[in-house]
PDB file of C-alpha atoms in Angstrom:
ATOM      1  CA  UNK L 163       5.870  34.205  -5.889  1.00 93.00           C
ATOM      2  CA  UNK L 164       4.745  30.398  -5.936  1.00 90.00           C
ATOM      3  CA  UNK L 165       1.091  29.768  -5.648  1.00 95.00           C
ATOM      4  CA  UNK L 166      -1.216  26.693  -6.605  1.00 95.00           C
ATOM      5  CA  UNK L 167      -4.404  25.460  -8.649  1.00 95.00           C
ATOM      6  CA  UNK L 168      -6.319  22.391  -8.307  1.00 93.00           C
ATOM      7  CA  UNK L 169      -7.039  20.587 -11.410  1.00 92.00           C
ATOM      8  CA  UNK L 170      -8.528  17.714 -12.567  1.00 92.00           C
ATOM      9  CA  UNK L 171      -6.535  14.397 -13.441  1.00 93.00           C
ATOM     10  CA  UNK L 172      -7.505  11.379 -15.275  1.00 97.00           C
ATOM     11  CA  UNK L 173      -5.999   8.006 -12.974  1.00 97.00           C
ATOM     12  CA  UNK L 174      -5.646   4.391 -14.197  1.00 98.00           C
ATOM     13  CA  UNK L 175      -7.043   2.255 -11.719  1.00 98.00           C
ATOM     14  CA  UNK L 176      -6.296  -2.169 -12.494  1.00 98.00           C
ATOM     15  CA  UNK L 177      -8.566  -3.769 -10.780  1.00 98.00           C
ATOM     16  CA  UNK L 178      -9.108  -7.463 -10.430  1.00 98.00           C
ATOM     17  CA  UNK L 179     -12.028  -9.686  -9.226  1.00 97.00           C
ATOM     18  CA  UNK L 180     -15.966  -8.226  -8.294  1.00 95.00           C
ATOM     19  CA  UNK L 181     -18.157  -7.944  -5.654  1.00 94.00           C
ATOM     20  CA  UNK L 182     -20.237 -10.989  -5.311  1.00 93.00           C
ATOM     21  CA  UNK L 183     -21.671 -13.255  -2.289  1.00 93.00           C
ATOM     22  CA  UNK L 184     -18.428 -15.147  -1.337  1.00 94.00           C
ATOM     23  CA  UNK L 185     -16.317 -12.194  -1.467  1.00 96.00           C
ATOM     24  CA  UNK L 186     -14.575 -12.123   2.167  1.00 95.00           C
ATOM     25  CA  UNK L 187     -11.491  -9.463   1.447  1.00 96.00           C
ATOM     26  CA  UNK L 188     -10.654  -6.659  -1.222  1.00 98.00           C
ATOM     27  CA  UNK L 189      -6.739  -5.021  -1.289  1.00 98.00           C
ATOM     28  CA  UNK L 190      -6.413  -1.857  -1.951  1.00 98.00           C
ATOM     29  CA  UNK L 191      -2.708  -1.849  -2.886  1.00 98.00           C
ATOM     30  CA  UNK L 192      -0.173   1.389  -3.713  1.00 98.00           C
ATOM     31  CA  UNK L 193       2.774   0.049  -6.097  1.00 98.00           C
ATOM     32  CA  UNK L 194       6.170   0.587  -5.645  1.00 98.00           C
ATOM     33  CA  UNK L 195       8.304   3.294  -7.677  1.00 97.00           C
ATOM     34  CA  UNK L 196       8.993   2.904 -10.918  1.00 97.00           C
ATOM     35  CA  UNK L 197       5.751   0.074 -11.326  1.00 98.00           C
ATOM     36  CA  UNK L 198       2.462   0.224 -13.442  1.00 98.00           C
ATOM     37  CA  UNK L 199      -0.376  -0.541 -12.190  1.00 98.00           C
ATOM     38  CA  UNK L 200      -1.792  -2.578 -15.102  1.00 98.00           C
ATOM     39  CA  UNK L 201       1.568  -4.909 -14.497  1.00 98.00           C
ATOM     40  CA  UNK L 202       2.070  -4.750 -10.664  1.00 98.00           C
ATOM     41  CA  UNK L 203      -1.134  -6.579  -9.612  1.00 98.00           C
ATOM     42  CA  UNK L 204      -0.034  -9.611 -11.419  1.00 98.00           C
ATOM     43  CA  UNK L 205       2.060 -10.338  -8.944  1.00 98.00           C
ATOM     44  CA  UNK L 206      -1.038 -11.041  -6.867  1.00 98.00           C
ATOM     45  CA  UNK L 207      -2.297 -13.841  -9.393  1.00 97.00           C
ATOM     46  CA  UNK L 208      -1.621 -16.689  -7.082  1.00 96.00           C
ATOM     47  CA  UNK L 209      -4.762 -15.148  -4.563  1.00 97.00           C
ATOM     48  CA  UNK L 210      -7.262 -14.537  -7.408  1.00 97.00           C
ATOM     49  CA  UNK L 211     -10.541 -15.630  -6.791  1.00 96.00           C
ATOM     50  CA  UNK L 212     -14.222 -15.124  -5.788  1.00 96.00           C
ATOM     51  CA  UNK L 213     -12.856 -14.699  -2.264  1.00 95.00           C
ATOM     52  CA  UNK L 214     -10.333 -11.982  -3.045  1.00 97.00           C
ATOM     53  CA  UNK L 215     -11.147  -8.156  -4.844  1.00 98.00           C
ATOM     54  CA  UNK L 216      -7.522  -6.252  -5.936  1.00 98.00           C
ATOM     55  CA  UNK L 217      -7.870  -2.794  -6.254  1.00 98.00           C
ATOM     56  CA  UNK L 218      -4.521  -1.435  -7.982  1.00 98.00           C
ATOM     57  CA  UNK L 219      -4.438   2.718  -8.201  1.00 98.00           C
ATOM     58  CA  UNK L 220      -1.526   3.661 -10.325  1.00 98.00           C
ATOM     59  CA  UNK L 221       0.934   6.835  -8.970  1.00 98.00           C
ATOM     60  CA  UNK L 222      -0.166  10.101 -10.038  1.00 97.00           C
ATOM     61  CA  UNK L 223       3.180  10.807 -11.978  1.00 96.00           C
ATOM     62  CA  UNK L 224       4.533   8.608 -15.325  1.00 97.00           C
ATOM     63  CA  UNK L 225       8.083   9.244 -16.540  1.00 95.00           C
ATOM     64  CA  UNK L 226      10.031   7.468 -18.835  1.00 97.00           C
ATOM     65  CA  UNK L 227      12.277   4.510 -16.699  1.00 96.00           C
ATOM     66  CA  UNK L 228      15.239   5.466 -19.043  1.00 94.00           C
ATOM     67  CA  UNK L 229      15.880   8.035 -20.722  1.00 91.00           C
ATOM     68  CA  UNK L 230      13.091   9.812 -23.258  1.00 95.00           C
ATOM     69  CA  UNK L 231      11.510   6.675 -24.512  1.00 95.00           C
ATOM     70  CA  UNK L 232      11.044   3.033 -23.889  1.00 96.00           C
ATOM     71  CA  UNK L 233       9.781   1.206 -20.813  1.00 96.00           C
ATOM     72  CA  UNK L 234       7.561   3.896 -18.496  1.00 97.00           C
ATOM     73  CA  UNK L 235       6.740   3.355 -14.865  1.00 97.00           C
ATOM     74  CA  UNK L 236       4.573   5.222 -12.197  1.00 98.00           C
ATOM     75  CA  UNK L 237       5.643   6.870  -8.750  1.00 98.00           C
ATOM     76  CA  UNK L 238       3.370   8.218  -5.971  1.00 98.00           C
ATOM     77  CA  UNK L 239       6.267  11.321  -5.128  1.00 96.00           C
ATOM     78  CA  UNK L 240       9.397  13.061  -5.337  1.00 94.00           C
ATOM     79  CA  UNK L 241      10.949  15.328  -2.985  1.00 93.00           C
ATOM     80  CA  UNK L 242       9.874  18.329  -4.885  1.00 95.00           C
ATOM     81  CA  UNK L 243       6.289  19.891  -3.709  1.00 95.00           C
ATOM     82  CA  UNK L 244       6.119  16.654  -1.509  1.00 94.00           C
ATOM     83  CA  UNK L 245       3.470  17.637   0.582  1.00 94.00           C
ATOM     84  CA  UNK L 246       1.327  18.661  -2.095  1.00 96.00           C
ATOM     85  CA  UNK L 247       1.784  15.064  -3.666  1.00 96.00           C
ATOM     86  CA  UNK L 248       1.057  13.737   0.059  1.00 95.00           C
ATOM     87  CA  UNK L 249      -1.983  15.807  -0.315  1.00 95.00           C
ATOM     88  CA  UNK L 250      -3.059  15.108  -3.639  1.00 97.00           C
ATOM     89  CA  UNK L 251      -2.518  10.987  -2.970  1.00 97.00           C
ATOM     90  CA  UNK L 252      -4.229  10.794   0.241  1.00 96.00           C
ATOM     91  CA  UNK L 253      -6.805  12.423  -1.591  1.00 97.00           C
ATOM     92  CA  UNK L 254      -6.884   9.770  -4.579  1.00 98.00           C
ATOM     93  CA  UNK L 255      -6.782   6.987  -2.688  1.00 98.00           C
ATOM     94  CA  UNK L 256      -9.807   7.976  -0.422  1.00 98.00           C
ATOM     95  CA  UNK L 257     -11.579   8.805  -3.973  1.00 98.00           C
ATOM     96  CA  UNK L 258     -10.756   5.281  -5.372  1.00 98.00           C
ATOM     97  CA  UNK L 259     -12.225   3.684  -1.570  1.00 98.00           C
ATOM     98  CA  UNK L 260     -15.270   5.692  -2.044  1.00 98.00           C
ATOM     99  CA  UNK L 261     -15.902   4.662  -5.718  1.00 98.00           C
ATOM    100  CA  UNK L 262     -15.070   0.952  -5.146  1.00 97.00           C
ATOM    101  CA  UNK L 263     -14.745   0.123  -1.542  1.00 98.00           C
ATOM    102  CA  UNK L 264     -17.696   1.856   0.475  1.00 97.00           C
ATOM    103  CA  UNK L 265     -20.594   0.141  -1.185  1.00 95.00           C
ATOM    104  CA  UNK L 266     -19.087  -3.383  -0.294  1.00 96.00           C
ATOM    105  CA  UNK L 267     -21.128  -5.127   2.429  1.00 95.00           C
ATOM    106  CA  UNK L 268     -19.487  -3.992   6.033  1.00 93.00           C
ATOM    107  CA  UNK L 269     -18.013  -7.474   6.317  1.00 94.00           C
ATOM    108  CA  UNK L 270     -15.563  -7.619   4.192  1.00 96.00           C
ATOM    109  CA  UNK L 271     -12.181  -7.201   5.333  1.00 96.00           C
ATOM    110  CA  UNK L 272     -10.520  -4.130   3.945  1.00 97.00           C
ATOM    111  CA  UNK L 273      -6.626  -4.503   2.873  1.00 98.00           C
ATOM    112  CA  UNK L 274      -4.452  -1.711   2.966  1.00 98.00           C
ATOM    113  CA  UNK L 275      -1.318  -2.567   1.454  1.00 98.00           C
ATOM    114  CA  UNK L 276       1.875  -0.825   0.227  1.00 98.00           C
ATOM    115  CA  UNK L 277       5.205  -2.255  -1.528  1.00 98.00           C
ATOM    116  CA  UNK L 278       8.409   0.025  -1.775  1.00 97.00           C
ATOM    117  CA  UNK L 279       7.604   3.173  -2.108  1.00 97.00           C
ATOM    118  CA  UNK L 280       3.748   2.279  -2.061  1.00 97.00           C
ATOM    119  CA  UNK L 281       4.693   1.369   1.548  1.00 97.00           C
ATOM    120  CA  UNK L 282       5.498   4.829   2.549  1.00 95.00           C
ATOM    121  CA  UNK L 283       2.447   5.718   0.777  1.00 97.00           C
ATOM    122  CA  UNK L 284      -0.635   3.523   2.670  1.00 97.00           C
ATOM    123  CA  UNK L 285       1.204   4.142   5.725  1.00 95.00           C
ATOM    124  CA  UNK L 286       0.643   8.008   5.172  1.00 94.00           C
ATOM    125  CA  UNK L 287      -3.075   7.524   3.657  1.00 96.00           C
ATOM    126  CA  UNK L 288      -3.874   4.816   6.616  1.00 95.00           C
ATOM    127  CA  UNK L 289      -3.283   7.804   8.899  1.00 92.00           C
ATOM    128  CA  UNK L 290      -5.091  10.325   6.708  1.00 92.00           C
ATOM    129  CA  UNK L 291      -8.148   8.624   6.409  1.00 94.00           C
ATOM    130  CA  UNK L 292     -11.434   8.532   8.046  1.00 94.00           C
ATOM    131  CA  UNK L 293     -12.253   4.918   6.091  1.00 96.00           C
ATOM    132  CA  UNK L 294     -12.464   1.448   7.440  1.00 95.00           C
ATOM    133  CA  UNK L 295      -9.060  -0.435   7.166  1.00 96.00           C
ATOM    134  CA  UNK L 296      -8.673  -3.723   9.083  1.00 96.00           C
ATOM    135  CA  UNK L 297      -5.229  -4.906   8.020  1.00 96.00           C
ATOM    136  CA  UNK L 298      -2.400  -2.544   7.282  1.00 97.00           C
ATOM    137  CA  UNK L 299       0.876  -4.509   5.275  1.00 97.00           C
ATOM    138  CA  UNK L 300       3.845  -2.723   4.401  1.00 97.00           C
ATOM    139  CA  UNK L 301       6.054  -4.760   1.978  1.00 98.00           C
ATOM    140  CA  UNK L 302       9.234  -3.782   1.656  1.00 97.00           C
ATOM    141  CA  UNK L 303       9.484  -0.620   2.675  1.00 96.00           C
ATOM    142  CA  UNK L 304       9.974   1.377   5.841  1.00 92.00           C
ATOM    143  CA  UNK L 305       7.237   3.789   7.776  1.00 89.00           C
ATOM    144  CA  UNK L 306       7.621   7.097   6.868  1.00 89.00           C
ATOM    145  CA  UNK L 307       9.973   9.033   9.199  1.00 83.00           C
ATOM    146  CA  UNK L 308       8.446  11.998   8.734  1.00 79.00           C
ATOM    147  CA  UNK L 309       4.815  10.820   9.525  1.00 78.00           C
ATOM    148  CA  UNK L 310       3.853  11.920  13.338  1.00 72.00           C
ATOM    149  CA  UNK L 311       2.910   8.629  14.933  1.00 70.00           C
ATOM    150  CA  UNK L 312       2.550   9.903  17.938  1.00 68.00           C
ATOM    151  CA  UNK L 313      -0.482  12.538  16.565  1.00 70.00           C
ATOM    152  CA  UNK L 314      -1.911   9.586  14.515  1.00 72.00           C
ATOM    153  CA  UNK L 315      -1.384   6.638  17.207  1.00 74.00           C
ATOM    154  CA  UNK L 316      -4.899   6.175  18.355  1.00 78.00           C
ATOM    155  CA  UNK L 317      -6.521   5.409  15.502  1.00 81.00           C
ATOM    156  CA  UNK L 318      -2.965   3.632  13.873  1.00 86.00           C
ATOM    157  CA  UNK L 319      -3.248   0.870  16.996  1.00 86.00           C
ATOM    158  CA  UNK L 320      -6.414  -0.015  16.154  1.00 89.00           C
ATOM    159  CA  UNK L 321      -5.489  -1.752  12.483  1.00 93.00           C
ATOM    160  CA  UNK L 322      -4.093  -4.894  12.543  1.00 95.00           C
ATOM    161  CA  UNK L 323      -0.457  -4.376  10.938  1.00 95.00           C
ATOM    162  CA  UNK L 324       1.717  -6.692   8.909  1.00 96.00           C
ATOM    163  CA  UNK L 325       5.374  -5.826   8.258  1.00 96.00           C
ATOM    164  CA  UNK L 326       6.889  -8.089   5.483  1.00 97.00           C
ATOM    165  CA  UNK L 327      10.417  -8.123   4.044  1.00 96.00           C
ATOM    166  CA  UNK L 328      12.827 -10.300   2.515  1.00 96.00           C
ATOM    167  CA  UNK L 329      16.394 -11.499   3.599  1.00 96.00           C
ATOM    168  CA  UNK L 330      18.288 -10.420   0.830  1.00 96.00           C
ATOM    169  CA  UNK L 331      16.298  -7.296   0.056  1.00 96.00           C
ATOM    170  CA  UNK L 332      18.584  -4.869  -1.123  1.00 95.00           C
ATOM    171  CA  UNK L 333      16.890  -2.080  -0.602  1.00 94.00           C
ATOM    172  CA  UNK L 334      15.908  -2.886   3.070  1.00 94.00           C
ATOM    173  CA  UNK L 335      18.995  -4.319   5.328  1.00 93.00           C
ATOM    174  CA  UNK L 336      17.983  -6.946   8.104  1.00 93.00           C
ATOM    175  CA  UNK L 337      18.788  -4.118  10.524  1.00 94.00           C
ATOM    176  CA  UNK L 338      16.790  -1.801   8.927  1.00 93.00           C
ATOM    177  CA  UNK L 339      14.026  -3.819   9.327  1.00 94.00           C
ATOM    178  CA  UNK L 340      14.409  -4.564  12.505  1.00 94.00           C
ATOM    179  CA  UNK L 341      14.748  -1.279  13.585  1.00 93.00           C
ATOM    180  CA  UNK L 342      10.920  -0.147  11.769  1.00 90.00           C
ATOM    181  CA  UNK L 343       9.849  -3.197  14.012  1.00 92.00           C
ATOM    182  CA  UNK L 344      11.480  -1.338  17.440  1.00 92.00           C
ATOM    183  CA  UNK L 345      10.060   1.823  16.545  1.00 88.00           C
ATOM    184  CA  UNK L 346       6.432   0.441  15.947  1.00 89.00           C
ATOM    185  CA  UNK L 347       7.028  -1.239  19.625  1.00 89.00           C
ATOM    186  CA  UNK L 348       8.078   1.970  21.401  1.00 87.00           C
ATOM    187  CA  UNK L 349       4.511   3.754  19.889  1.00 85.00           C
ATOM    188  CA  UNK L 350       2.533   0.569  21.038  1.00 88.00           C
ATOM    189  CA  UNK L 351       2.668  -1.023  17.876  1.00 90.00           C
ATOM    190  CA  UNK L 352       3.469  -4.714  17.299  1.00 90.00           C
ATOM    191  CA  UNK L 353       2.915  -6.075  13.565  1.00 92.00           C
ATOM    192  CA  UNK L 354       2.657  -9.720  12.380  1.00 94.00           C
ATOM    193  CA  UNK L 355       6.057 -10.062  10.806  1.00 94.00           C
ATOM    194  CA  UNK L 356       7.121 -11.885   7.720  1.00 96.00           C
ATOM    195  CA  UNK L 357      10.605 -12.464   7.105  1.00 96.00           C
ATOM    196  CA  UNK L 358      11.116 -14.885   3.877  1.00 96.00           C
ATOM    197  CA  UNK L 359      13.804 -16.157   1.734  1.00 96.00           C
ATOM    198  CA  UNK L 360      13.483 -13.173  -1.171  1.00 96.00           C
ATOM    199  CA  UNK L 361      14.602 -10.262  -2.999  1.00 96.00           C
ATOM    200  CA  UNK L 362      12.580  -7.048  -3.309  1.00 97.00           C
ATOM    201  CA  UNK L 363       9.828  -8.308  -5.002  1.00 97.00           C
ATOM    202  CA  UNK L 364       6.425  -9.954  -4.071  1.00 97.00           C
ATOM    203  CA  UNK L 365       7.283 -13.519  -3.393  1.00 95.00           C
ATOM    204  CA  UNK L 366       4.472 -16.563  -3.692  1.00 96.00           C
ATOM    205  CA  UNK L 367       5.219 -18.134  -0.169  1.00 96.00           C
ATOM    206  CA  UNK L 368       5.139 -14.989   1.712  1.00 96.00           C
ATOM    207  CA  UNK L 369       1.903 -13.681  -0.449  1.00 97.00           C
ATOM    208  CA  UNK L 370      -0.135 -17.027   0.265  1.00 96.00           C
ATOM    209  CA  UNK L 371       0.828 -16.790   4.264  1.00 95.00           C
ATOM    210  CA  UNK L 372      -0.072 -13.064   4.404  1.00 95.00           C
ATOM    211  CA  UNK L 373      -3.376 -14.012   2.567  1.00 94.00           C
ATOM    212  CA  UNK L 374      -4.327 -16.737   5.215  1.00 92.00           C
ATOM    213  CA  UNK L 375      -3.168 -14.401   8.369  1.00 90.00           C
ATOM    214  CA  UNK L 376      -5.298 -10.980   7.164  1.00 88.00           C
ATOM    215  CA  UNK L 377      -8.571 -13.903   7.238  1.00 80.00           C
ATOM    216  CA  UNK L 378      -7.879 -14.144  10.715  1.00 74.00           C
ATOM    217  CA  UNK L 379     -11.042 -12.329  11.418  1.00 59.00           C
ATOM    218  CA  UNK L 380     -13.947 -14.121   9.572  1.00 51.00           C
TER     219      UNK L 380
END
């Protein structure tokens, strides 16, 4: 016999900037596998200002990268009990938009954004939740094939997607990428893509374009 309990967790939350008068955008942002919060967002350095709020939740799980000791990272899931971690995530990240995100003045434009594995992960909480997102970027990852957009297609049409990648990302071929893009198309989907010169990582260029297109709207 398997059954469950809900408990309470303590989750590290980095979070970078404030709400003031200029603020026009705040990113809520999942990390990829295997990344910290506390490191990850700063990668997004190049965009801090009085403009810009980052909001970095760190995955629910911690496990030593190598090994029993040294260097520790974060992930979001595994395949075991996955839809209880799909559960318990979606769950997190609408408790971290409620504490941080909901008393922000209705203008600014919300960010939903996922690298790697995080990518997976906003994609599934986008659909999940009954928040305000205006932008939804997936960086280097691929939507989750599992995730019924068909069910969720209404309300997934009405965000304004980015899909961003990098040439020589080796964990996401050129044809991969292009075939996430067809997909989105056949469900009525058509995302601003950004294909840069890069690796797997979050690259300046890209970041500083992606920051000027998800303004679009002021």
């Amino acid at each position: 016999m398997t059954d469950y309990i809900k408990v309470q967790k303590t989750a590290r939350v980095a979070i970078e900037g404030a709400n003031n008068p200029d603020l026009k955008s705040v990113w809520l942002i999942a990390h990829g596998y295997g990344q910290l919060a506390t490191y990850f967002i700063n990668k997004f350095e190049k965009l801090f200002s009085e403009e810009n709020l980052f909001i970095v939740p760190e995955g629910l799980h911690r496990y030593y990268l190598n090994g029993f000791s040294g260097k520790i990272g974060a992930s979001w899931m595994t395949a075991e009990e996955r839809e209880k971690d799909i559960e318990d995530y979606c769950n997190y990240l609408d408790a971290v938009y409620e504490k941080y995100i909901t008393r922000l003045d209705k203008k600014v434009i919300v960010n939903a954004f996922g690298f790697s594995q995080g990518g997976a992960t906003i994609c599934r909480w986008a659909a999940h939740t009954k928040n305000k997102i205006d932008n939804l970027i997936v960086w280097g990852s691929v939507i989750p094939p599992d995730m019924d957009l068909e069910k969720k297609i209404q309300k997934l049409k009405t965000l304004n997607w980015f899909y961003v990648a990098g040439d020589k990302d080796e964990f996401l071929s050129d044809k991969r990428r292009l075939e996430q893009l067809e997909e989105l198309k056949k469900s009525g989907i058509t995302p601003n893509s950004i294909h840069y010169n890069g690796t797997h990582d979050i690259s300046e260029e890209p970041l500083l374009l992606l920051n000027k297109n998800v303004l679009k709207k002021l």
